[in-house]
Coordinates of C-alpha atoms in Angstrom, one line a residue:
Chain A
M64 CA 97.9 112.6 103.3
P65 CA 97.3 112.0 99.6
V66 CA 93.8 111.7 98.2
D67 CA 94.8 109.1 95.7
V68 CA 97.6 106.5 96.0
R69 CA 99.0 104.4 93.2
I70 CA 99.9 100.8 94.2
V71 CA 102.8 99.3 92.3
E72 CA 102.2 95.6 92.5
V73 CA 105.5 93.8 92.7
G74 CA 104.3 90.3 93.5
P75 CA 105.0 88.7 90.1
R76 CA 108.6 90.0 90.3
D77 CA 109.9 90.8 93.7
G78 CA 107.5 88.4 95.3
L79 CA 108.0 85.3 93.1
Q80 CA 111.8 85.9 92.8
N81 CA 112.1 85.3 96.5
E82 CA 109.7 82.3 96.8
K83 CA 111.1 78.8 96.9
T84 CA 108.2 77.4 94.9
D85 CA 108.2 78.0 91.2
I86 CA 104.6 78.3 90.1
G87 CA 105.5 78.0 86.4
T88 CA 105.2 80.3 83.5
A89 CA 101.5 79.7 82.8
N90 CA 100.6 80.6 86.4
K91 CA 102.8 83.7 86.3
I92 CA 100.8 84.8 83.3
A93 CA 97.5 83.9 85.0
L94 CA 98.6 85.9 88.1
I95 CA 99.4 89.0 86.1
D96 CA 96.2 88.7 84.1
R97 CA 94.2 88.4 87.3
L98 CA 95.9 91.4 88.8
S99 CA 95.2 93.4 85.6
K100 CA 91.5 93.0 86.4
T101 CA 91.7 94.4 90.0
G102 CA 92.1 98.1 89.1
L103 CA 95.9 98.1 89.6
R104 CA 97.6 100.6 87.4
S105 CA 101.2 99.3 87.7
I106 CA 102.2 95.6 87.8
E107 CA 105.9 94.8 87.8
A108 CA 105.8 91.8 85.6
T109 CA 109.3 90.2 85.5
A110 CA 113.0 90.8 85.3
F111 CA 115.4 90.6 82.4
V112 CA 118.4 89.5 84.5
S113 CA 120.8 86.7 84.1
P114 CA 119.0 83.3 84.4
K115 CA 122.3 82.0 85.9
W116 CA 121.9 84.2 88.9
V117 CA 118.1 84.5 89.0
P118 CA 116.6 81.3 87.5
Q119 CA 113.2 82.3 88.8
M120 CA 113.0 85.0 86.1
A121 CA 114.4 82.9 83.2
D122 CA 111.0 82.9 81.5
A123 CA 110.8 86.7 81.3
A124 CA 110.2 86.9 77.5
E125 CA 107.5 84.1 77.7
V126 CA 105.7 86.0 80.5
M127 CA 105.7 89.2 78.5
A128 CA 104.5 87.5 75.4
G129 CA 101.7 85.7 77.3
I130 CA 100.1 88.4 79.3
A131 CA 97.0 90.3 78.2
R132 CA 98.0 93.9 78.6
A133 CA 95.0 95.9 79.9
P134 CA 94.6 99.5 78.8
G135 CA 95.8 102.0 81.3
V136 CA 98.0 99.4 83.1
S137 CA 101.8 99.6 83.0
Y138 CA 103.9 96.5 83.2
P139 CA 107.5 97.6 84.2
V140 CA 110.3 95.0 84.1
L141 CA 113.6 95.0 85.9
V142 CA 116.7 95.5 83.8
P143 CA 120.3 95.5 85.2
N144 CA 122.0 96.9 82.2
E145 CA 121.9 97.7 78.5
A146 CA 121.8 94.0 77.5
G147 CA 118.8 93.5 79.8
Y148 CA 117.2 96.6 78.3
E149 CA 117.5 95.2 74.8
R150 CA 115.9 91.8 75.8
A151 CA 113.1 93.7 77.6
R152 CA 112.4 95.8 74.6
A153 CA 112.5 92.8 72.3
A154 CA 109.8 91.3 74.5
G155 CA 107.7 94.4 74.2
A156 CA 108.4 96.1 77.5
E157 CA 107.2 99.7 77.6
E158 CA 108.5 100.5 81.0
V159 CA 111.7 99.3 82.7
A160 CA 113.2 99.6 86.2
V161 CA 116.8 99.9 87.2
F162 CA 118.1 99.2 90.7
T163 CA 121.0 100.0 93.0
A164 CA 121.5 99.9 96.7
A165 CA 122.3 102.8 99.0
S166 CA 124.7 100.5 100.8
E167 CA 128.0 100.0 99.0
A168 CA 128.6 96.7 100.7
F169 CA 125.1 95.4 99.6
N170 CA 125.6 96.6 96.0
L171 CA 128.9 94.8 95.7
K172 CA 127.5 91.6 97.1
N173 CA 124.3 91.8 95.1
T174 CA 125.5 93.0 91.7
N175 CA 129.3 92.7 91.9
A176 CA 129.6 96.4 91.3
G177 CA 129.9 99.5 93.5
I178 CA 127.1 102.0 93.5
D179 CA 128.8 104.4 91.2
E180 CA 129.6 101.6 88.7
S181 CA 125.9 100.6 88.8
L182 CA 124.9 104.2 88.1
R183 CA 127.3 104.3 85.1
R184 CA 125.8 101.1 83.7
F185 CA 122.4 102.7 83.8
A186 CA 123.4 105.8 81.7
P187 CA 123.1 104.0 78.4
V188 CA 119.8 102.4 79.5
L189 CA 118.4 105.8 80.4
A190 CA 119.7 107.3 77.1
R191 CA 118.1 104.6 75.0
A192 CA 114.9 104.6 77.0
K193 CA 114.6 108.4 76.5
A194 CA 115.0 108.0 72.7
D195 CA 112.5 105.1 72.7
G196 CA 109.9 106.9 74.8
V197 CA 110.2 104.2 77.5
K198 CA 109.6 105.2 81.1
V199 CA 112.3 104.2 83.6
R200 CA 111.7 103.6 87.3
G201 CA 114.6 103.6 89.7
Y202 CA 115.0 101.4 92.8
V203 CA 117.1 102.3 95.8
S204 CA 117.5 99.4 98.1
T205 CA 118.7 99.1 101.7
V206 CA 117.5 102.6 102.5
L207 CA 116.9 101.8 106.2
G208 CA 119.6 99.3 106.9
C209 CA 121.9 96.7 105.2
P210 CA 122.5 93.1 106.1
Y211 CA 126.3 93.6 105.6
Q212 CA 127.2 97.0 106.7
G213 CA 124.3 97.7 109.2
E214 CA 123.6 101.4 109.2
V215 CA 123.2 103.2 105.9
P216 CA 124.0 106.9 105.9
L217 CA 121.0 109.0 104.9
T218 CA 123.3 111.1 102.9
E219 CA 124.0 108.1 100.7
V220 CA 120.3 107.3 100.3
V221 CA 119.7 111.0 99.2
R222 CA 122.7 111.0 96.9
V223 CA 121.7 107.8 95.1
A224 CA 118.0 108.7 94.8
R225 CA 119.0 112.1 93.4
A226 CA 121.4 110.6 90.9
L227 CA 118.7 108.3 89.6
H228 CA 116.2 111.2 89.3
E229 CA 118.8 113.4 87.5
M230 CA 119.6 110.6 85.1
G231 CA 115.9 110.6 84.1
C232 CA 114.1 108.1 86.3
Y233 CA 110.5 109.4 86.5
E234 CA 110.0 107.7 89.9
I235 CA 112.4 106.5 92.6
S236 CA 111.3 103.7 94.8
L237 CA 112.9 103.7 98.3
G238 CA 113.2 100.2 99.6
D239 CA 113.8 98.8 103.1
T240 CA 115.1 95.6 101.7
I241 CA 115.5 93.8 105.0
G242 CA 112.5 95.4 106.7
V243 CA 114.4 96.7 109.7
G244 CA 113.1 100.2 109.6
T245 CA 110.6 101.8 112.1
P246 CA 108.2 104.6 111.4
G247 CA 110.4 107.5 112.7
K248 CA 113.3 106.4 110.7
A249 CA 111.2 105.8 107.6
R250 CA 109.7 109.3 107.9
A251 CA 113.1 110.9 108.4
M252 CA 114.5 109.0 105.4
L253 CA 111.6 110.1 103.2
K254 CA 111.9 113.7 104.3
A255 CA 115.6 113.8 103.6
V256 CA 115.1 112.4 100.1
A257 CA 112.2 114.7 99.4
G258 CA 114.5 117.6 100.1
E259 CA 116.3 116.8 96.9
V260 CA 113.8 114.9 94.8
P261 CA 110.1 116.0 94.4
M262 CA 107.7 114.0 96.6
A263 CA 105.6 113.3 93.5
A264 CA 108.6 111.3 92.1
L265 CA 109.0 109.1 95.2
A266 CA 107.6 105.7 96.1
I267 CA 108.0 103.6 99.2
H268 CA 108.8 99.9 99.2
F269 CA 108.7 98.2 102.5
H270 CA 109.3 94.6 103.5
D271 CA 107.5 93.2 106.5
T272 CA 110.4 91.2 108.0
W273 CA 110.1 92.8 111.4
G274 CA 106.4 93.5 111.1
Q275 CA 106.8 97.2 110.6
A276 CA 105.9 97.8 107.0
L277 CA 102.3 99.1 107.4
A278 CA 103.3 101.4 110.2
N279 CA 106.2 102.7 108.2
A280 CA 103.9 103.3 105.2
L281 CA 101.5 105.2 107.4
A282 CA 104.3 107.5 108.6
C283 CA 105.3 108.1 105.0
L284 CA 101.8 108.7 103.8
E285 CA 101.5 111.4 106.5
E286 CA 104.5 113.0 104.8
G287 CA 102.7 113.0 101.5
V288 CA 104.1 110.1 99.5
A289 CA 101.5 108.8 97.1
V290 CA 103.0 105.7 95.5
V291 CA 103.3 102.4 97.5
D292 CA 105.0 99.2 96.3
S293 CA 103.5 96.0 97.7
A294 CA 103.0 92.3 96.8
V295 CA 99.7 90.5 96.7
S296 CA 99.5 87.8 99.4
G297 CA 102.7 89.3 100.9
A298 CA 104.6 87.2 98.4
G299 CA 108.4 86.9 98.7
G300 CA 110.7 86.4 101.6
C301 CA 113.9 87.7 102.9
P302 CA 117.1 86.0 101.8
Y303 CA 118.7 87.5 105.0
A304 CA 116.3 86.1 107.5
K305 CA 115.1 82.5 106.9
G306 CA 111.4 82.0 107.0
A307 CA 110.8 85.7 107.4
S308 CA 108.0 87.7 105.7
G309 CA 108.4 89.2 102.3
N310 CA 106.9 92.4 100.8
V311 CA 104.1 94.1 102.6
A312 CA 100.9 92.5 101.4
S313 CA 99.0 94.6 98.9
E314 CA 95.7 93.7 100.4
D315 CA 96.7 95.0 103.9
V316 CA 97.9 98.3 102.3
V317 CA 94.7 98.7 100.3
Y318 CA 92.5 98.0 103.3
M319 CA 94.4 100.6 105.3
L320 CA 94.3 103.2 102.5
H321 CA 90.5 102.7 101.9
G322 CA 90.0 102.9 105.6
L323 CA 91.8 106.2 105.6
G324 CA 89.6 107.5 102.9
I325 CA 92.3 107.3 100.3
R326 CA 91.4 106.1 96.8
T327 CA 93.3 103.4 95.0
G328 CA 90.9 102.3 92.3
I329 CA 91.4 98.8 93.4
D330 CA 88.7 96.1 94.0
L331 CA 90.0 94.7 97.3
D332 CA 87.8 91.6 97.1
L333 CA 89.2 90.7 93.7
L334 CA 92.8 91.4 94.9
A335 CA 92.3 89.2 98.0
D336 CA 90.9 86.4 95.9
T337 CA 94.0 86.5 93.7
G338 CA 96.2 86.6 96.8
R339 CA 94.6 83.4 98.2
W340 CA 94.8 81.8 94.8
L341 CA 98.5 82.6 94.6
A342 CA 99.1 81.4 98.2
A343 CA 97.5 78.0 97.3
L344 CA 99.9 77.7 94.3
L345 CA 102.8 78.5 96.7
G346 CA 101.5 75.8 99.1
R347 CA 100.9 78.1 102.0
D348 CA 98.5 80.4 103.7
T349 CA 98.1 83.9 102.3
G350 CA 100.6 86.3 103.9
S351 CA 97.9 89.0 103.9
K352 CA 96.0 89.3 107.1
A353 CA 93.2 91.3 105.4
G354 CA 93.2 88.6 102.7
K355 CA 92.8 85.9 105.3
A356 CA 90.0 87.8 107.1
L357 CA 88.2 88.4 103.9
G358 CA 88.5 84.7 103.1
A359 CA 87.0 83.8 106.4
R360 CA 83.8 85.7 105.7
Chain B
M179 CA 104.7 110.9 121.2
P180 CA 105.3 109.6 124.7
V181 CA 108.8 109.1 126.1
D182 CA 107.9 106.0 128.0
V183 CA 105.3 103.4 127.1
R184 CA 104.0 100.7 129.4
I185 CA 103.1 97.4 127.7
V186 CA 100.3 95.5 129.3
E187 CA 101.1 91.9 128.3
V188 CA 97.8 90.1 127.8
G189 CA 99.1 86.8 126.3
P190 CA 98.5 84.6 129.3
R191 CA 94.9 85.7 129.4
D192 CA 93.5 87.2 126.2
G193 CA 96.0 85.2 124.2
L194 CA 95.6 81.7 125.7
Q195 CA 91.9 82.1 126.1
N196 CA 91.5 82.2 122.3
E197 CA 94.0 79.5 121.4
K198 CA 92.8 76.0 120.6
T199 CA 95.7 74.3 122.2
D200 CA 95.7 74.1 126.0
I201 CA 99.3 74.4 127.2
G202 CA 98.4 73.3 130.7
T203 CA 98.7 75.0 134.1
A204 CA 102.4 74.4 134.6
N205 CA 103.2 76.0 131.3
K206 CA 100.9 78.9 132.0
I207 CA 102.9 79.5 135.2
A208 CA 106.2 79.1 133.4
L209 CA 105.0 81.6 130.7
I210 CA 104.2 84.2 133.3
D211 CA 107.4 83.6 135.2
R212 CA 109.4 84.0 132.0
L213 CA 107.5 87.2 131.1
S214 CA 108.2 88.5 134.6
K215 CA 111.9 88.5 133.8
T216 CA 111.6 90.6 130.6
G217 CA 111.1 94.0 132.2
L218 CA 107.3 94.0 131.7
R219 CA 105.5 95.9 134.4
S220 CA 101.9 94.6 133.8
I221 CA 101.1 91.0 133.0
E222 CA 97.4 90.0 132.7
A223 CA 97.6 86.6 134.4
T224 CA 94.2 84.9 134.1
A225 CA 90.5 85.4 134.4
F226 CA 88.1 84.4 137.2
V227 CA 85.2 83.7 134.9
S228 CA 82.8 80.8 134.7
P229 CA 84.7 77.6 133.8
K230 CA 81.5 76.5 132.1
W231 CA 81.9 79.3 129.5
V232 CA 85.6 79.7 129.5
P233 CA 87.2 76.4 130.3
Q234 CA 90.6 77.7 129.3
M235 CA 90.7 79.8 132.4
A236 CA 89.4 77.1 134.9
D237 CA 92.8 76.9 136.5
A238 CA 92.9 80.6 137.5
A239 CA 93.5 80.0 141.2
E240 CA 96.3 77.5 140.5
V241 CA 98.0 79.9 138.2
M242 CA 97.8 82.7 140.7
A243 CA 99.2 80.3 143.4
G244 CA 102.0 79.1 141.2
I245 CA 103.5 82.2 139.8
A246 CA 106.5 83.9 141.3
R247 CA 105.5 87.5 141.6
A248 CA 108.3 89.8 140.7
P249 CA 108.7 93.1 142.6
G250 CA 107.2 96.1 140.6
V251 CA 105.2 93.9 138.3
S252 CA 101.4 93.9 138.5
Y253 CA 99.4 90.8 137.6
P254 CA 95.8 91.9 136.9
V255 CA 93.1 89.3 136.4
L256 CA 89.7 89.6 134.7
V257 CA 86.6 89.5 136.9
P258 CA 83.1 89.7 135.4
N259 CA 81.3 90.4 138.7
E260 CA 81.4 90.4 142.5
A261 CA 81.7 86.6 142.7
G262 CA 84.6 86.6 140.4
Y263 CA 86.2 89.4 142.4
E264 CA 85.9 87.3 145.6
R265 CA 87.6 84.3 143.9
A266 CA 90.3 86.6 142.5
R267 CA 91.0 88.1 145.9
A268 CA 91.0 84.7 147.6
A269 CA 93.7 83.7 145.1
G270 CA 95.7 86.8 146.0
A271 CA 95.0 89.1 143.1
E272 CA 96.0 92.7 143.8
E273 CA 94.7 94.1 140.6
V274 CA 91.5 93.2 138.7
A275 CA 89.9 94.2 135.4
V276 CA 86.3 94.5 134.4
F277 CA 85.1 94.4 130.8
T278 CA 82.2 95.6 128.7
A279 CA 81.6 96.3 125.1
A280 CA 80.7 99.6 123.4
S281 CA 78.3 97.6 121.2
E282 CA 75.1 96.6 122.9
A283 CA 74.6 93.6 120.5
F284 CA 78.1 92.3 121.3
N285 CA 77.7 92.7 125.0
L286 CA 74.4 90.8 124.9
K287 CA 75.9 87.9 123.0
N288 CA 79.1 87.9 125.0
T289 CA 77.9 88.4 128.6
N290 CA 74.1 87.9 128.3
A291 CA 73.7 91.4 129.6
G292 CA 73.2 94.9 128.2
I293 CA 76.0 97.5 128.6
D294 CA 74.1 99.3 131.4
E295 CA 73.5 96.0 133.2
S296 CA 77.2 95.2 132.9
L297 CA 78.1 98.6 134.4
R298 CA 75.7 98.0 137.3
R299 CA 77.3 94.6 138.0
F300 CA 80.7 96.4 138.3
A301 CA 79.5 98.9 140.9
P302 CA 80.0 96.5 143.9
V303 CA 83.3 95.3 142.4
L304 CA 84.6 98.8 142.2
A305 CA 83.3 99.6 145.7
R306 CA 85.0 96.6 147.3
A307 CA 88.2 97.1 145.3
K308 CA 88.4 100.7 146.6
A309 CA 87.9 99.5 150.2
D310 CA 90.5 96.8 149.7
G311 CA 93.0 99.1 148.0
V312 CA 92.8 97.0 144.8
K313 CA 93.4 98.7 141.4
V314 CA 90.7 98.1 138.8
R315 CA 91.3 98.3 135.0
G316 CA 88.4 98.7 132.7
Y317 CA 88.1 97.2 129.2
V318 CA 85.9 98.6 126.5
S319 CA 85.6 96.1 123.6
T320 CA 84.4 96.6 120.0
V321 CA 85.5 100.2 119.9
L322 CA 86.0 100.2 116.1
G323 CA 83.4 97.8 115.0
C324 CA 81.2 94.9 116.1
P325 CA 80.8 91.5 114.4
Y326 CA 77.0 91.7 115.1
Q327 CA 76.0 95.3 114.6
G328 CA 78.8 96.5 112.4
E329 CA 79.4 100.2 113.1
V330 CA 79.7 101.2 116.8
P331 CA 78.8 104.9 117.5
L332 CA 81.8 106.8 118.9
T333 CA 79.4 108.4 121.3
E334 CA 78.8 105.0 122.8
V335 CA 82.6 104.3 123.1
V336 CA 83.0 107.6 124.9
R337 CA 80.0 107.0 127.1
V338 CA 81.2 103.6 128.3
A339 CA 84.8 104.6 128.7
R340 CA 83.7 107.6 130.8
A341 CA 81.4 105.6 132.9
L342 CA 84.1 103.1 133.8
H343 CA 86.5 105.9 134.6
E344 CA 83.9 107.7 136.8
M345 CA 83.2 104.4 138.6
G346 CA 86.9 104.3 139.6
C347 CA 88.8 102.4 137.0
Y348 CA 92.3 103.9 137.0
E349 CA 92.8 102.9 133.3
I350 CA 90.5 102.2 130.4
S351 CA 91.7 99.9 127.7
L352 CA 90.1 100.6 124.3
G353 CA 89.8 97.4 122.3
D354 CA 89.4 96.8 118.6
T355 CA 88.2 93.3 119.3
I356 CA 87.8 92.2 115.7
G357 CA 90.7 94.2 114.4
V358 CA 88.8 96.0 111.7
G359 CA 90.0 99.5 112.5
T360 CA 92.3 101.6 110.4
P361 CA 94.6 104.4 111.6
G362 CA 92.4 107.4 110.9
K363 CA 89.5 105.7 112.7
A364 CA 91.6 104.6 115.6
R365 CA 93.0 108.1 116.0
A366 CA 89.5 109.7 115.9
M367 CA 88.2 107.2 118.4
L368 CA 91.1 107.8 120.8
K369 CA 90.7 111.6 120.5
A370 CA 87.0 111.4 121.2
V371 CA 87.5 109.4 124.3
A372 CA 90.4 111.6 125.4
G373 CA 87.9 114.5 125.3
E374 CA 86.2 113.0 128.4
V375 CA 88.8 110.8 130.0
P376 CA 92.4 111.9 130.6
M377 CA 94.8 110.5 128.1
A378 CA 97.0 109.3 131.0
A379 CA 94.2 107.0 132.0
L380 CA 93.8 105.4 128.5
A381 CA 95.3 102.3 126.9
I382 CA 95.0 100.9 123.4
H383 CA 94.3 97.2 122.7
F384 CA 94.5 96.2 119.1
H385 CA 94.0 92.9 117.4
D386 CA 95.8 92.2 114.1
T387 CA 92.9 90.4 112.3
W388 CA 93.2 92.8 109.3
G389 CA 96.9 93.5 109.7
Q390 CA 96.3 97.0 110.9
A391 CA 97.3 96.8 114.6
L392 CA 100.7 98.3 114.5
A393 CA 99.7 101.2 112.2
N394 CA 96.7 101.9 114.4
A395 CA 99.0 101.9 117.5
L396 CA 101.4 104.4 115.7
A397 CA 98.5 106.7 115.0
C398 CA 97.4 106.6 118.7
L399 CA 101.0 107.0 120.0
E400 CA 101.1 110.2 117.9
E401 CA 98.1 111.4 119.9
G402 CA 99.9 110.7 123.1
V403 CA 98.6 107.4 124.4
A404 CA 101.3 105.7 126.6
V405 CA 99.9 102.3 127.4
V406 CA 99.7 99.5 124.9
D407 CA 98.1 96.1 125.3
S408 CA 99.7 93.3 123.4
A409 CA 100.4 89.5 123.5
V410 CA 103.7 87.8 123.2
S411 CA 104.0 85.8 120.0
G412 CA 100.7 87.4 118.9
A413 CA 98.9 84.8 120.9
G414 CA 95.2 84.4 120.5
G415 CA 92.9 84.4 117.6
C416 CA 89.6 85.8 116.5
P417 CA 86.5 83.8 117.2
Y418 CA 84.8 85.9 114.5
A419 CA 87.2 85.1 111.7
K420 CA 88.5 81.5 111.6
G421 CA 92.3 81.2 111.4
A422 CA 92.8 84.9 111.7
S423 CA 95.5 86.6 113.8
G424 CA 95.0 87.4 117.4
N425 CA 96.4 90.2 119.5
V426 CA 99.1 92.4 118.1
A427 CA 102.5 90.7 119.0
S428 CA 104.3 92.3 121.9
E429 CA 107.6 91.8 120.2
D430 CA 106.6 93.8 117.1
V431 CA 105.2 96.6 119.3
V432 CA 108.4 96.8 121.4
Y433 CA 110.6 96.7 118.3
M434 CA 108.6 99.7 116.9
L435 CA 108.7 101.6 120.2
H436 CA 112.4 101.1 120.7
G437 CA 113.0 102.2 117.0
L438 CA 111.0 105.3 117.7
G439 CA 113.2 106.1 120.7
I440 CA 110.5 105.3 123.2
R441 CA 111.5 103.4 126.4
T442 CA 109.6 100.3 127.5
G443 CA 112.1 98.8 130.0
I444 CA 111.7 95.5 128.2
D445 CA 114.5 93.2 127.0
L446 CA 113.3 92.4 123.5
D447 CA 115.5 89.4 123.1
L448 CA 114.2 87.8 126.2
L449 CA 110.6 88.6 125.2
A450 CA 111.1 87.1 121.7
D451 CA 112.7 84.0 123.2
T452 CA 109.6 83.6 125.3
G453 CA 107.4 84.1 122.3
R454 CA 109.1 81.4 120.3
W455 CA 109.0 79.1 123.3
L456 CA 105.2 79.7 123.6
A457 CA 104.6 79.2 119.9
A458 CA 106.4 75.8 120.1
L459 CA 104.1 74.8 122.9
L460 CA 101.1 75.9 120.8
G461 CA 102.5 73.9 117.9
R462 CA 103.0 76.7 115.4
D463 CA 105.3 79.4 114.3
T464 CA 105.5 82.6 116.3
G465 CA 102.9 85.1 115.3
S466 CA 105.5 87.9 115.8
K467 CA 107.5 88.9 112.8
A468 CA 110.1 90.6 114.9
G469 CA 110.3 87.5 117.0
K470 CA 110.8 85.4 113.9
A471 CA 113.5 87.7 112.5
L472 CA 115.3 87.6 115.8
G473 CA 115.1 83.9 115.9
A474 CA 116.6 83.7 112.4
R475 CA 119.8 85.5 113.4

């Protein structure tokens, strides 16, 4: 298992994008600023996508303008194409993320493009980012199952992850978008990808729709992965299962990691405070069990 | 990892004992009868304890008289002492369970007796059970932490588990009563106990107060444990953390086990239906994420 793990906090983007309640731009900025004080080193801040399709992220430029960027903290933003990259850069983004699915059916539904077409659209983004000295993260979604096609061949997950890495993504985040994976499958998927992309360039991104996220993360940590995506308060949801849980809660991941003797640099109490604060804004209980237990003390 | 896992369903006892809502005797009977049809082989039905201290279990004899016992299914009941054993036998119990903590402070608070005094009280129960051909399960609680004394020495966990096994308990269930454990600690605890008691005589019993239960179970399955206690719908709570989660949800455990290729003999759809039915009686959402995802289909 790794000695140090970097948490990529995706609550402000993947979390809030999938919450029904809009907490407003000022609260989004406050959320990121609170997270910046917890010891997190990567906070996915927003997405420069079409406001027509993703109205939750329409205030991306205001969010980027409003946050107080802490030294040593990276604030990646999602960009779907070159136009998004330009908007992100104009807003001062110094790290971006591109995304595609490992399932052709999902990618077509989600982005109206096949996987190969998505990869082609990323080429100019990667080229410009390289010239600009901007780091690019790559997401592969539906790595353990797809709401449309069901099984996703491991060979496709490996192929897409390898393509993103070869295009210049410094890190590939492997996402179980619908949270159907179990630990043996998660481990096998990670091992297959690590056969083609160095483990040091891989991250795991689990959703807790079926309650498996932390167990899946444990299996992958045992294989040596050292970057974990998670969302404070377990923010987010699953558009494919009404009322289901969203991202694995950062607090629960950090509690597990610290219990395993793995360093994160994160102050769990501060993180859990922020999670409960966010949950109150969203009008519900925190989705983090560790956060709830800490709050009951 | 084991090929087969036996789930010990503790919802009707450990679950309902820690729920604020009393679903009533008829519903308790209906719950057990529904669970009997899912393929479960062990269902902890009730407890023959003092109704003064545990009013939720005051109807133990009625419950035992009302349920339809399915062939091949065992219905253990908790007994604190010889008087409880007699009541349980009069109600037709064919398997009983005794319980003590690994933490002296917890045992004193919980049962008004030290650990050694508890063990002495069990001696006549074990002797009579042996003569009667009644199986006895032993619980050790607070194996990964205590709400009163904090750390619990592993040597104490091993000592108590070994004592129960030597007294004649056919199975020792190791309980993280307050759900504070993490996978490395859970694994180390299980390994320590398995050094003195055969792994085939051990069960794990995790609460999800800090969100760690399924990851802890995975670590212990990797060590070879093949019996897992859980509660349908994640019934129960934690008296030491208000609003916190209770037992790990049976549905989430079964989903993980089946995903790992481990057989349980359980029909997950039937189990999840029962979990949502119980949650409705308790006036809340199911505490099982797999149960919720199945219900959203």
